[in-house]
Amino acid sequence: MASTLGKAFMEAMNNPALRYVDSSVDLLIIKTAMIAYLERNDYDYTEEEVEAYIKDQFTKIHESLKDFSYSNKMMD
């Protein structure tokens, strides 16, 4: 089962404003959406905790994509 922060993160990642071009803008969009979700559901997390969770998730996403070489093989 997903954690509270995990649920907030998943909801925030569905934001159509995300463009995955500027990581600082994406971080702000995700952080704002997560804080809104947490406040709406009466959870109490600090901005630092939310930001640390986002950065951890980004690290996991980037690590998992590192091994994905399908597009490179298609270009050969």
PDB file of C-alpha atoms in Angstrom:
ATOM      1  CA  MET A   1       0.000   0.000   0.000  1.00  0.00           C
ATOM      2  CA  ALA A   2       1.302   3.435  -0.910  1.00  0.00           C
ATOM      3  CA  SER A   3       2.309   5.815   1.837  1.00  0.00           C
ATOM      4  CA  THR A   4       0.592   9.144   2.306  1.00  0.00           C
ATOM      5  CA  LEU A   5       3.505  10.906   0.639  1.00  0.00           C
ATOM      6  CA  GLY A   6       3.404   8.307  -2.115  1.00  0.00           C
ATOM      7  CA  LYS A   7      -0.271   8.982  -2.800  1.00  0.00           C
ATOM      8  CA  ALA A   8       0.359  12.725  -2.812  1.00  0.00           C
ATOM      9  CA  PHE A   9       3.304  12.225  -5.193  1.00  0.00           C
ATOM     10  CA  MET A  10       1.274  10.071  -7.595  1.00  0.00           C
ATOM     11  CA  GLU A  11      -1.501  12.655  -7.697  1.00  0.00           C
ATOM     12  CA  ALA A  12       1.002  15.468  -8.244  1.00  0.00           C
ATOM     13  CA  MET A  13       2.706  13.611 -11.098  1.00  0.00           C
ATOM     14  CA  ASN A  14      -0.601  13.658 -13.001  1.00  0.00           C
ATOM     15  CA  ASN A  15      -0.492  17.454 -13.186  1.00  0.00           C
ATOM     16  CA  PRO A  16      -0.632  18.520 -16.858  1.00  0.00           C
ATOM     17  CA  ALA A  17       1.643  21.475 -16.084  1.00  0.00           C
ATOM     18  CA  LEU A  18       4.638  19.116 -15.781  1.00  0.00           C
ATOM     19  CA  ARG A  19       6.857  19.327 -18.845  1.00  0.00           C
ATOM     20  CA  TYR A  20      10.012  17.515 -17.641  1.00  0.00           C
ATOM     21  CA  VAL A  21      12.172  20.238 -19.181  1.00  0.00           C
ATOM     22  CA  ASP A  22      13.157  22.339 -16.184  1.00  0.00           C
ATOM     23  CA  SER A  23      13.600  20.261 -13.041  1.00  0.00           C
ATOM     24  CA  SER A  24      13.359  23.280 -10.728  1.00  0.00           C
ATOM     25  CA  VAL A  25       9.948  24.203 -12.173  1.00  0.00           C
ATOM     26  CA  ASP A  26       8.780  20.587 -12.041  1.00  0.00           C
ATOM     27  CA  LEU A  27       9.918  20.350  -8.419  1.00  0.00           C
ATOM     28  CA  LEU A  28       7.889  23.441  -7.545  1.00  0.00           C
ATOM     29  CA  ILE A  29       4.782  22.129  -9.355  1.00  0.00           C
ATOM     30  CA  ILE A  30       5.008  18.721  -7.677  1.00  0.00           C
ATOM     31  CA  LYS A  31       5.765  20.173  -4.248  1.00  0.00           C
ATOM     32  CA  THR A  32       2.824  22.586  -4.461  1.00  0.00           C
ATOM     33  CA  ALA A  33       0.445  19.832  -5.584  1.00  0.00           C
ATOM     34  CA  MET A  34       1.652  17.462  -2.866  1.00  0.00           C
ATOM     35  CA  ILE A  35       1.252  20.069  -0.139  1.00  0.00           C
ATOM     36  CA  ALA A  36      -2.270  20.818  -1.403  1.00  0.00           C
ATOM     37  CA  TYR A  37      -3.121  17.095  -1.286  1.00  0.00           C
ATOM     38  CA  LEU A  38      -1.705  16.721   2.216  1.00  0.00           C
ATOM     39  CA  GLU A  39      -3.546  19.792   3.514  1.00  0.00           C
ATOM     40  CA  ARG A  40      -6.792  18.667   1.866  1.00  0.00           C
ATOM     41  CA  ASN A  41      -6.500  15.329   3.662  1.00  0.00           C
ATOM     42  CA  ASP A  42      -5.368  16.795   7.020  1.00  0.00           C
ATOM     43  CA  TYR A  43      -1.839  15.362   7.003  1.00  0.00           C
ATOM     44  CA  ASP A  44       0.997  17.257   8.610  1.00  0.00           C
ATOM     45  CA  TYR A  45       4.334  17.181   6.773  1.00  0.00           C
ATOM     46  CA  THR A  46       6.913  19.926   6.503  1.00  0.00           C
ATOM     47  CA  GLU A  47       7.964  21.372   3.161  1.00  0.00           C
ATOM     48  CA  GLU A  48      11.410  19.891   3.772  1.00  0.00           C
ATOM     49  CA  GLU A  49       9.945  16.393   4.176  1.00  0.00           C
ATOM     50  CA  VAL A  50       7.915  16.786   0.986  1.00  0.00           C
ATOM     51  CA  GLU A  51      10.897  18.092  -0.972  1.00  0.00           C
ATOM     52  CA  ALA A  52      13.139  15.287   0.308  1.00  0.00           C
ATOM     53  CA  TYR A  53      10.536  12.724  -0.748  1.00  0.00           C
ATOM     54  CA  ILE A  54      10.290  14.246  -4.240  1.00  0.00           C
ATOM     55  CA  LYS A  55      14.069  14.253  -4.680  1.00  0.00           C
ATOM     56  CA  ASP A  56      14.224  10.630  -3.519  1.00  0.00           C
ATOM     57  CA  GLN A  57      11.558   9.653  -6.047  1.00  0.00           C
ATOM     58  CA  PHE A  58      13.340  11.532  -8.846  1.00  0.00           C
ATOM     59  CA  THR A  59      16.545   9.681  -7.979  1.00  0.00           C
ATOM     60  CA  LYS A  60      14.729   6.342  -8.144  1.00  0.00           C
ATOM     61  CA  ILE A  61      13.113   7.250 -11.458  1.00  0.00           C
ATOM     62  CA  HIS A  62      16.423   8.347 -13.002  1.00  0.00           C
ATOM     63  CA  GLU A  63      18.166   5.217 -11.725  1.00  0.00           C
ATOM     64  CA  SER A  64      15.521   2.944 -13.206  1.00  0.00           C
ATOM     65  CA  LEU A  65      15.649   4.730 -16.565  1.00  0.00           C
ATOM     66  CA  LYS A  66      19.429   4.464 -16.756  1.00  0.00           C
ATOM     67  CA  ASP A  67      19.224   0.871 -17.933  1.00  0.00           C
ATOM     68  CA  PHE A  68      16.535   1.540 -20.506  1.00  0.00           C
ATOM     69  CA  SER A  69      18.418   1.435 -23.780  1.00  0.00           C
ATOM     70  CA  TYR A  70      15.597   0.622 -26.205  1.00  0.00           C
ATOM     71  CA  SER A  71      15.673   4.077 -27.816  1.00  0.00           C
ATOM     72  CA  ASN A  72      19.441   3.844 -28.246  1.00  0.00           C
ATOM     73  CA  LYS A  73      19.146   0.476 -29.950  1.00  0.00           C
ATOM     74  CA  MET A  74      16.477   1.807 -32.271  1.00  0.00           C
ATOM     75  CA  MET A  75      18.808   4.558 -33.421  1.00  0.00           C
ATOM     76  CA  ASP A  76      21.606   2.138 -34.406  1.00  0.00           C
TER      77      ASP A  76
END
